[in-house]
Amino acid sequence: MGRTGPEAARREGAGAPRVLVLRALGLGDLLAGVPALRALRRTYPGHELVLAGPAELAPVAAATGAVDRVLPAAEPGRAVPRTLDWTGPPPDVAVDLHGNGPPSHRLLARLRPGRLLAFAHPGTPEVDGPVWYADEHERERWCRLLRAYGIDADPADLRLPHPDAPSPAPGAVVLHPGAGAPSRCWPVERYAAVAEALRARGRRVVVTGGADEADLVARLAKLADLPDTDVFGGGLPYDRLSALVAGARAVVSGDTGIAHLAVAHATPSVTLFGPVPPSRWGPPPHPRHRTLWHPGPDGDPHGSETDPALLRISSDAVLEALHALDTLDAQDTPDAQDPPHSPDTPGTSEEAP
């Protein structure tokens, strides 16, 4: 994957200085890191910016306009990659956007970069970075890391260009019942109730799911009696998924990648939170993005059972949030600029009682 044009060719040519960014995580993680990636692109315009991350996210990385090349790197369970297939001279700059612990620090340090940007950790005292705050919003966290090294970064710099491809279901409400872990999956029966109510009002409803979520998607489609034309399981290629989300009337999902994609395309969204609050992963405050959650102690975002906070969100609450999106002022168009994100506010938010 590469950028195009004379400047990109110069950066990618022999001897071009390189910036290596480690973020070997998922779609939502990459999209939350877009502001930091763009800040690095602006700061190092003559460097080749290499992202160490999953190979399947190369089209997403290209869409950001910040990444020149993806270096395939991933491990199960969001773990730090054991090695990086880095060739040639050491990177001029290495940036740890993966975590804050010794494993990711040492992985990058082994490449002997000219400069390593990372959060501080007692296990790697040689890394002189800022302090890590566990409750910080994900977008603000990585922008603050860069600002500590004198790099200006704006956490509101999230938007992606509109896809060239047409939507396979323009104007539909997209339901995405899956997530990275069962603890972040709202019950499929409640998604089906939402789908039935929307279809009774004349709305088109489609369902999406990842490559490993075929059974979940099929179950929702059966419960809601959706036609095959409105079922997009098996993990859509990024260009089709992006076009579907960009052209949707609204996206309803848990705290997972498609919710971040809706934000990136300024598509109205209703995101169901639990076990982690929207103050850490939610959308920027804007009326078109509604978050539902019940405050309480954090749960396990990688747990094997639906989090109790999610179970407290009803189908009626989701339908009410969607109705609120329908009644937005006509001047609130997708081209409107998002206001800056405040890390102290939980998304927009339609907070469930």
Tab-separated table of C-alpha atoms in Angstrom:
chain	number	residue	atom	x	y	z
A	1	MET	CA	0.000	0.000	0.000
A	2	GLY	CA	1.399	3.420	-0.871
A	3	ARG	CA	0.485	7.008	-1.366
A	4	THR	CA	0.649	8.590	-4.804
A	5	GLY	CA	2.331	11.680	-6.240
A	6	PRO	CA	5.879	13.074	-6.333
A	7	GLU	CA	6.120	13.737	-2.615
A	8	ALA	CA	5.057	10.197	-1.744
A	9	ALA	CA	7.492	8.766	-4.289
A	10	ARG	CA	10.302	10.788	-2.755
A	11	ARG	CA	9.397	9.616	0.752
A	12	GLU	CA	9.232	5.981	-0.314
A	13	GLY	CA	12.433	6.079	-2.329
A	14	ALA	CA	15.789	4.750	-1.248
A	15	GLY	CA	17.237	6.590	1.705
A	16	ALA	CA	13.993	8.347	2.705
A	17	PRO	CA	13.766	8.875	6.487
A	18	ARG	CA	11.081	6.777	8.121
A	19	VAL	CA	8.646	7.048	11.027
A	20	LEU	CA	7.394	3.743	12.441
A	21	VAL	CA	4.099	3.764	14.356
A	22	LEU	CA	3.021	0.687	16.326
A	23	ARG	CA	-0.750	0.190	16.619
A	24	ALA	CA	-1.325	-3.499	15.933
A	25	LEU	CA	-4.976	-3.455	16.984
A	26	GLY	CA	-8.435	-3.383	15.389
A	27	LEU	CA	-10.519	-1.099	13.173
A	28	GLY	CA	-11.872	1.044	16.014
A	29	ASP	CA	-8.403	1.412	17.506
A	30	LEU	CA	-6.978	2.577	14.189
A	31	LEU	CA	-9.778	5.109	13.686
A	32	ALA	CA	-9.314	6.425	17.229
A	33	GLY	CA	-5.642	6.911	16.380
A	34	VAL	CA	-6.287	8.938	13.203
A	35	PRO	CA	-5.733	12.339	14.891
A	36	ALA	CA	-2.334	11.199	16.169
A	37	LEU	CA	-1.359	9.728	12.791
A	38	ARG	CA	-2.279	12.945	11.014
A	39	ALA	CA	-0.293	14.973	13.529
A	40	LEU	CA	2.752	12.830	12.789
A	41	ARG	CA	2.186	13.241	9.044
A	42	ARG	CA	2.172	17.035	9.410
A	43	THR	CA	5.264	17.003	11.616
A	44	TYR	CA	7.275	14.691	9.358
A	45	PRO	CA	6.091	15.560	5.823
A	46	GLY	CA	9.256	14.266	4.132
A	47	HIS	CA	9.328	10.934	5.986
A	48	GLU	CA	7.779	7.652	4.973
A	49	LEU	CA	5.196	6.930	7.672
A	50	VAL	CA	4.947	3.188	8.283
A	51	LEU	CA	2.131	1.760	10.407
A	52	ALA	CA	2.787	-1.590	12.103
A	53	GLY	CA	-0.692	-3.100	12.232
A	54	PRO	CA	-2.982	-5.756	10.768
A	55	ALA	CA	-2.568	-6.169	7.020
A	56	GLU	CA	-6.340	-6.157	6.462
A	57	LEU	CA	-6.497	-2.560	7.731
A	58	ALA	CA	-4.281	-1.268	4.913
A	59	PRO	CA	-7.264	0.260	3.019
A	60	VAL	CA	-8.359	2.083	6.177
A	61	ALA	CA	-4.848	3.360	6.768
A	62	ALA	CA	-4.717	4.608	3.182
A	63	ALA	CA	-8.021	6.442	3.632
A	64	THR	CA	-6.607	8.459	6.521
A	65	GLY	CA	-4.201	10.240	4.165
A	66	ALA	CA	-1.503	9.919	6.826
A	67	VAL	CA	0.031	6.465	6.293
A	68	ASP	CA	2.349	5.529	3.427
A	69	ARG	CA	2.654	1.822	4.111
A	70	VAL	CA	1.379	-0.867	6.471
A	71	LEU	CA	3.913	-3.259	7.962
A	72	PRO	CA	1.827	-6.368	8.757
A	73	ALA	CA	1.853	-6.988	12.516
A	74	ALA	CA	-0.771	-8.522	14.790
A	75	GLU	CA	-1.169	-11.056	17.581
A	76	PRO	CA	-4.314	-12.706	18.999
A	77	GLY	CA	-6.037	-11.008	21.901
A	78	ARG	CA	-4.652	-7.542	21.176
A	79	ALA	CA	-1.226	-8.630	22.384
A	80	VAL	CA	1.980	-6.855	21.427
A	81	PRO	CA	3.541	-8.455	18.328
A	82	ARG	CA	6.525	-10.619	19.158
A	83	THR	CA	8.587	-9.272	16.275
A	84	LEU	CA	8.405	-6.728	13.475
A	85	ASP	CA	9.578	-7.551	9.967
A	86	TRP	CA	11.509	-4.296	9.686
A	87	THR	CA	14.233	-4.091	7.074
A	88	GLY	CA	16.842	-1.505	6.232
A	89	PRO	CA	18.196	1.202	8.529
A	90	PRO	CA	16.577	1.854	11.908
A	91	PRO	CA	13.555	4.159	11.894
A	92	ASP	CA	14.368	7.800	12.512
A	93	VAL	CA	11.381	7.969	14.859
A	94	ALA	CA	9.377	5.141	16.470
A	95	VAL	CA	6.029	5.886	18.117
A	96	ASP	CA	4.250	3.556	20.530
A	97	LEU	CA	0.515	4.020	19.967
A	98	HIS	CA	-0.153	0.439	21.056
A	99	GLY	CA	0.127	0.575	24.841
A	100	ASN	CA	2.222	1.818	27.711
A	101	GLY	CA	4.154	-1.220	28.904
A	102	PRO	CA	7.597	-2.732	28.497
A	103	PRO	CA	6.598	-5.258	25.778
A	104	SER	CA	5.720	-2.580	23.202
A	105	HIS	CA	8.545	-0.295	24.364
A	106	ARG	CA	11.134	-3.036	23.976
A	107	LEU	CA	9.755	-4.215	20.633
A	108	LEU	CA	10.391	-0.762	19.192
A	109	ALA	CA	13.632	-0.173	21.087
A	110	ARG	CA	15.137	-3.336	19.549
A	111	LEU	CA	14.989	-1.569	16.180
A	112	ARG	CA	17.326	1.137	17.578
A	113	PRO	CA	15.246	4.128	16.443
A	114	GLY	CA	16.784	7.568	16.478
A	115	ARG	CA	13.976	8.653	18.784
A	116	LEU	CA	11.290	6.706	20.669
A	117	LEU	CA	8.028	8.437	21.617
A	118	ALA	CA	6.105	6.539	24.282
A	119	PHE	CA	4.411	6.804	27.644
A	120	ALA	CA	6.536	6.292	30.729
A	121	HIS	CA	6.493	3.007	32.624
A	122	PRO	CA	8.478	1.868	35.712
A	123	GLY	CA	9.551	-1.270	33.828
A	124	THR	CA	11.320	0.805	31.172
A	125	PRO	CA	12.848	3.763	33.014
A	126	GLU	CA	14.907	4.641	29.952
A	127	VAL	CA	11.692	5.860	28.241
A	128	ASP	CA	11.268	9.459	29.320
A	129	GLY	CA	7.649	9.975	28.333
A	130	PRO	CA	4.507	11.453	29.904
A	131	VAL	CA	2.428	9.697	32.553
A	132	TRP	CA	-0.313	7.306	31.443
A	133	TYR	CA	-3.862	7.987	32.735
A	134	ALA	CA	-6.095	4.908	32.679
A	135	ASP	CA	-9.374	6.864	32.500
A	136	GLU	CA	-8.353	9.160	29.633
A	137	HIS	CA	-10.297	9.164	26.382
A	138	GLU	CA	-8.495	7.114	23.750
A	139	ARG	CA	-8.251	9.867	21.157
A	140	GLU	CA	-7.057	12.440	23.665
A	141	ARG	CA	-4.522	9.996	25.140
A	142	TRP	CA	-2.460	9.636	21.977
A	143	CYS	CA	-2.713	13.312	21.104
A	144	ARG	CA	-1.450	14.179	24.591
A	145	LEU	CA	1.461	11.782	24.115
A	146	LEU	CA	2.513	13.639	20.976
A	147	ARG	CA	1.996	17.054	22.522
A	148	ALA	CA	4.368	16.042	25.318
A	149	TYR	CA	7.036	15.726	22.609
A	150	GLY	CA	6.174	19.077	21.034
A	151	ILE	CA	3.892	17.716	18.285
A	152	ASP	CA	0.588	19.552	17.893
A	153	ALA	CA	-2.303	17.067	17.669
A	154	ASP	CA	-6.048	17.721	17.459
A	155	PRO	CA	-8.287	14.898	18.792
A	156	ALA	CA	-11.173	16.211	16.673
A	157	ASP	CA	-9.301	15.516	13.403
A	158	LEU	CA	-11.279	12.323	12.738
A	159	ARG	CA	-13.112	12.588	9.464
A	160	LEU	CA	-12.432	10.330	6.495
A	161	PRO	CA	-13.173	11.266	2.880
A	162	HIS	CA	-16.466	10.062	1.465
A	163	PRO	CA	-16.047	6.691	-0.279
A	164	ASP	CA	-15.999	6.593	-4.062
A	165	ALA	CA	-18.118	3.419	-4.163
A	166	PRO	CA	-21.927	3.657	-3.940
A	167	SER	CA	-23.689	2.315	-0.872
A	168	PRO	CA	-25.162	-1.180	-1.239
A	169	ALA	CA	-28.131	-0.012	0.888
A	170	PRO	CA	-28.490	3.767	0.773
A	171	GLY	CA	-30.601	5.276	3.538
A	172	ALA	CA	-30.827	2.069	5.570
A	173	VAL	CA	-30.453	1.788	9.324
A	174	VAL	CA	-27.428	-0.438	9.919
A	175	LEU	CA	-27.502	-2.812	12.888
A	176	HIS	CA	-24.205	-4.389	13.901
A	177	PRO	CA	-24.725	-6.889	16.756
A	178	GLY	CA	-21.132	-8.086	17.057
A	179	ALA	CA	-18.126	-6.676	18.892
A	180	GLY	CA	-14.599	-7.699	19.783
A	181	ALA	CA	-15.818	-9.626	22.824
A	182	PRO	CA	-19.161	-11.005	24.083
A	183	SER	CA	-19.087	-8.564	27.008
A	184	ARG	CA	-19.695	-5.720	24.519
A	185	CYS	CA	-22.503	-7.456	22.598
A	186	TRP	CA	-26.051	-6.279	23.308
A	187	PRO	CA	-28.533	-9.189	23.186
A	188	VAL	CA	-29.438	-10.122	19.618
A	189	GLU	CA	-33.131	-10.424	20.564
A	190	ARG	CA	-33.155	-6.710	21.390
A	191	TYR	CA	-31.568	-5.831	18.072
A	192	ALA	CA	-34.343	-7.877	16.445
A	193	ALA	CA	-36.996	-5.917	18.354
A	194	VAL	CA	-35.445	-2.665	17.109
A	195	ALA	CA	-35.376	-3.993	13.553
A	196	GLU	CA	-39.031	-5.058	13.674
A	197	ALA	CA	-40.152	-1.682	15.033
A	198	LEU	CA	-38.174	0.237	12.416
A	199	ARG	CA	-39.474	-1.881	9.555
A	200	ALA	CA	-43.019	-1.373	10.809
A	201	ARG	CA	-42.360	2.355	10.357
A	202	GLY	CA	-41.232	1.846	6.793
A	203	ARG	CA	-37.492	1.957	7.414
A	204	ARG	CA	-35.055	-0.305	5.612
A	205	VAL	CA	-32.897	-2.205	8.097
A	206	VAL	CA	-29.709	-4.083	7.256
A	207	VAL	CA	-27.427	-6.134	9.456
A	208	THR	CA	-23.646	-6.419	9.272
A	209	GLY	CA	-21.090	-8.609	10.953
A	210	GLY	CA	-17.462	-9.593	10.889
A	211	ALA	CA	-15.932	-12.626	9.253
A	212	ASP	CA	-16.323	-14.667	12.444
A	213	GLU	CA	-19.855	-13.462	13.257
A	214	ALA	CA	-21.865	-15.346	10.619
A	215	ASP	CA	-23.988	-17.200	13.181
A	216	LEU	CA	-24.815	-14.008	15.067
A	217	VAL	CA	-25.810	-12.188	11.875
A	218	ALA	CA	-27.899	-15.134	10.674
A	219	ARG	CA	-29.695	-15.317	14.010
A	220	LEU	CA	-30.600	-11.642	13.947
A	221	ALA	CA	-31.733	-11.852	10.332
A	222	LYS	CA	-33.991	-14.799	11.160
A	223	LEU	CA	-35.476	-13.206	14.277
A	224	ALA	CA	-36.200	-9.966	12.422
A	225	ASP	CA	-37.317	-11.753	9.226
A	226	LEU	CA	-34.883	-9.756	7.105
A	227	PRO	CA	-34.555	-10.591	3.406
A	228	ASP	CA	-31.234	-11.909	2.156
A	229	THR	CA	-30.622	-8.608	0.341
A	230	ASP	CA	-30.427	-6.856	3.711
A	231	VAL	CA	-27.930	-9.219	5.329
A	232	PHE	CA	-24.243	-8.314	4.996
A	233	GLY	CA	-22.411	-10.988	6.944
A	234	GLY	CA	-19.030	-12.562	6.509
A	235	GLY	CA	-17.041	-9.367	6.933
A	236	LEU	CA	-17.600	-6.853	4.144
A	237	PRO	CA	-14.478	-5.582	2.365
A	238	TYR	CA	-13.571	-2.177	3.720
A	239	ASP	CA	-14.643	-0.260	0.614
A	240	ARG	CA	-18.161	-1.725	0.747
A	241	LEU	CA	-18.465	-1.368	4.519
A	242	SER	CA	-17.274	2.211	4.341
A	243	ALA	CA	-19.763	3.006	1.577
A	244	LEU	CA	-22.583	1.307	3.497
A	245	VAL	CA	-21.870	3.294	6.661
A	246	ALA	CA	-21.332	6.586	4.829
A	247	GLY	CA	-24.692	6.219	3.088
A	248	ALA	CA	-26.660	4.958	6.084
A	249	ARG	CA	-29.518	6.739	7.787
A	250	ALA	CA	-28.017	5.644	11.121
A	251	VAL	CA	-25.735	3.000	12.626
A	252	VAL	CA	-26.646	1.098	15.806
A	253	SER	CA	-23.914	-0.944	17.474
A	254	GLY	CA	-21.982	-1.627	20.603
A	255	ASP	CA	-18.589	-0.115	21.354
A	256	THR	CA	-16.775	-1.511	18.330
A	257	GLY	CA	-15.143	-0.525	15.053
A	258	ILE	CA	-18.256	0.294	13.024
A	259	ALA	CA	-19.257	2.926	15.612
A	260	HIS	CA	-15.943	4.699	14.990
A	261	LEU	CA	-16.466	4.379	11.244
A	262	ALA	CA	-19.844	6.120	11.610
A	263	VAL	CA	-18.104	8.994	13.390
A	264	ALA	CA	-15.437	9.143	10.686
A	265	HIS	CA	-18.172	9.536	8.038
A	266	ALA	CA	-20.400	11.846	10.133
A	267	THR	CA	-23.180	9.256	9.947
A	268	PRO	CA	-25.770	9.457	12.762
A	269	SER	CA	-25.143	6.739	15.311
A	270	VAL	CA	-26.464	5.149	18.469
A	271	THR	CA	-23.716	3.383	20.397
A	272	LEU	CA	-24.483	1.088	23.326
A	273	PHE	CA	-21.833	1.216	26.035
A	274	GLY	CA	-20.794	-1.249	28.693
A	275	PRO	CA	-18.529	-2.444	30.230
A	276	VAL	CA	-16.391	0.627	29.348
A	277	PRO	CA	-17.985	4.103	29.502
A	278	PRO	CA	-18.192	6.517	26.565
A	279	SER	CA	-15.908	8.908	28.430
A	280	ARG	CA	-13.078	6.624	27.265
A	281	TRP	CA	-14.198	5.428	23.841
A	282	GLY	CA	-17.276	7.441	22.887
A	283	PRO	CA	-17.871	9.755	19.933
A	284	PRO	CA	-17.185	13.493	20.024
A	285	PRO	CA	-20.061	15.505	21.484
A	286	HIS	CA	-22.498	16.115	18.657
A	287	PRO	CA	-26.300	15.689	18.430
A	288	ARG	CA	-25.936	13.162	15.613
A	289	HIS	CA	-24.050	10.741	17.882
A	290	ARG	CA	-26.071	9.254	20.751
A	291	THR	CA	-24.539	7.092	23.455
A	292	LEU	CA	-26.546	4.885	25.800
A	293	TRP	CA	-24.993	3.667	29.010
A	294	HIS	CA	-25.654	3.137	32.697
A	295	PRO	CA	-22.920	4.528	34.968
A	296	GLY	CA	-21.293	2.016	37.230
A	297	PRO	CA	-18.015	0.221	37.859
A	298	ASP	CA	-16.049	-0.793	34.796
A	299	GLY	CA	-16.396	-4.365	33.628
A	300	ASP	CA	-14.146	-6.540	31.505
A	301	PRO	CA	-14.094	-5.276	27.882
A	302	HIS	CA	-12.797	-8.682	26.812
A	303	GLY	CA	-15.160	-10.790	28.943
A	304	SER	CA	-17.118	-13.830	27.803
A	305	GLU	CA	-20.562	-12.707	29.036
A	306	THR	CA	-22.671	-9.660	28.176
A	307	ASP	CA	-21.852	-6.894	30.621
A	308	PRO	CA	-24.650	-6.050	33.111
A	309	ALA	CA	-24.548	-2.383	32.052
A	310	LEU	CA	-25.489	-3.378	28.504
A	311	LEU	CA	-28.322	-5.554	29.776
A	312	ARG	CA	-29.875	-2.475	31.386
A	313	ILE	CA	-30.342	-0.809	27.982
A	314	SER	CA	-33.774	-1.531	26.530
A	315	SER	CA	-34.907	-1.738	22.927
A	316	ASP	CA	-37.241	1.190	23.623
A	317	ALA	CA	-34.256	3.323	24.669
A	318	VAL	CA	-32.552	2.606	21.354
A	319	LEU	CA	-35.712	3.432	19.413
A	320	GLU	CA	-36.084	6.700	21.328
A	321	ALA	CA	-32.476	7.619	20.490
A	322	LEU	CA	-33.102	6.866	16.812
A	323	HIS	CA	-36.251	8.994	16.904
A	324	ALA	CA	-34.212	11.853	18.366
A	325	LEU	CA	-31.823	11.557	15.419
A	326	ASP	CA	-34.783	11.731	13.026
A	327	THR	CA	-35.854	15.030	14.539
A	328	LEU	CA	-32.493	16.775	14.277
A	329	ASP	CA	-32.529	20.251	12.812
A	330	ALA	CA	-32.236	20.102	9.013
A	331	GLN	CA	-29.187	22.353	9.251
A	332	ASP	CA	-27.240	19.601	11.011
A	333	THR	CA	-25.805	18.146	7.804
A	334	PRO	CA	-22.995	15.580	7.505
A	335	ASP	CA	-20.752	18.352	6.189
A	336	ALA	CA	-20.970	20.308	9.435
A	337	GLN	CA	-17.694	20.438	11.351
A	338	ASP	CA	-17.571	18.541	14.616
A	339	PRO	CA	-16.859	20.616	17.718
A	340	PRO	CA	-13.659	19.773	19.610
A	341	HIS	CA	-13.880	16.719	21.846
A	342	SER	CA	-13.765	17.221	25.588
A	343	PRO	CA	-12.261	14.196	27.313
A	344	ASP	CA	-14.316	14.922	30.426
A	345	THR	CA	-17.667	14.364	28.755
A	346	PRO	CA	-19.169	10.935	27.967
A	347	GLY	CA	-19.737	11.213	24.256
A	348	THR	CA	-22.837	13.269	23.427
A	349	SER	CA	-24.698	11.706	25.500
A	350	GLU	CA	-28.150	10.243	25.779
A	351	GLU	CA	-27.449	8.718	29.151
A	352	ALA	CA	-29.817	5.922	30.089
A	353	PRO	CA	-31.400	6.372	33.512
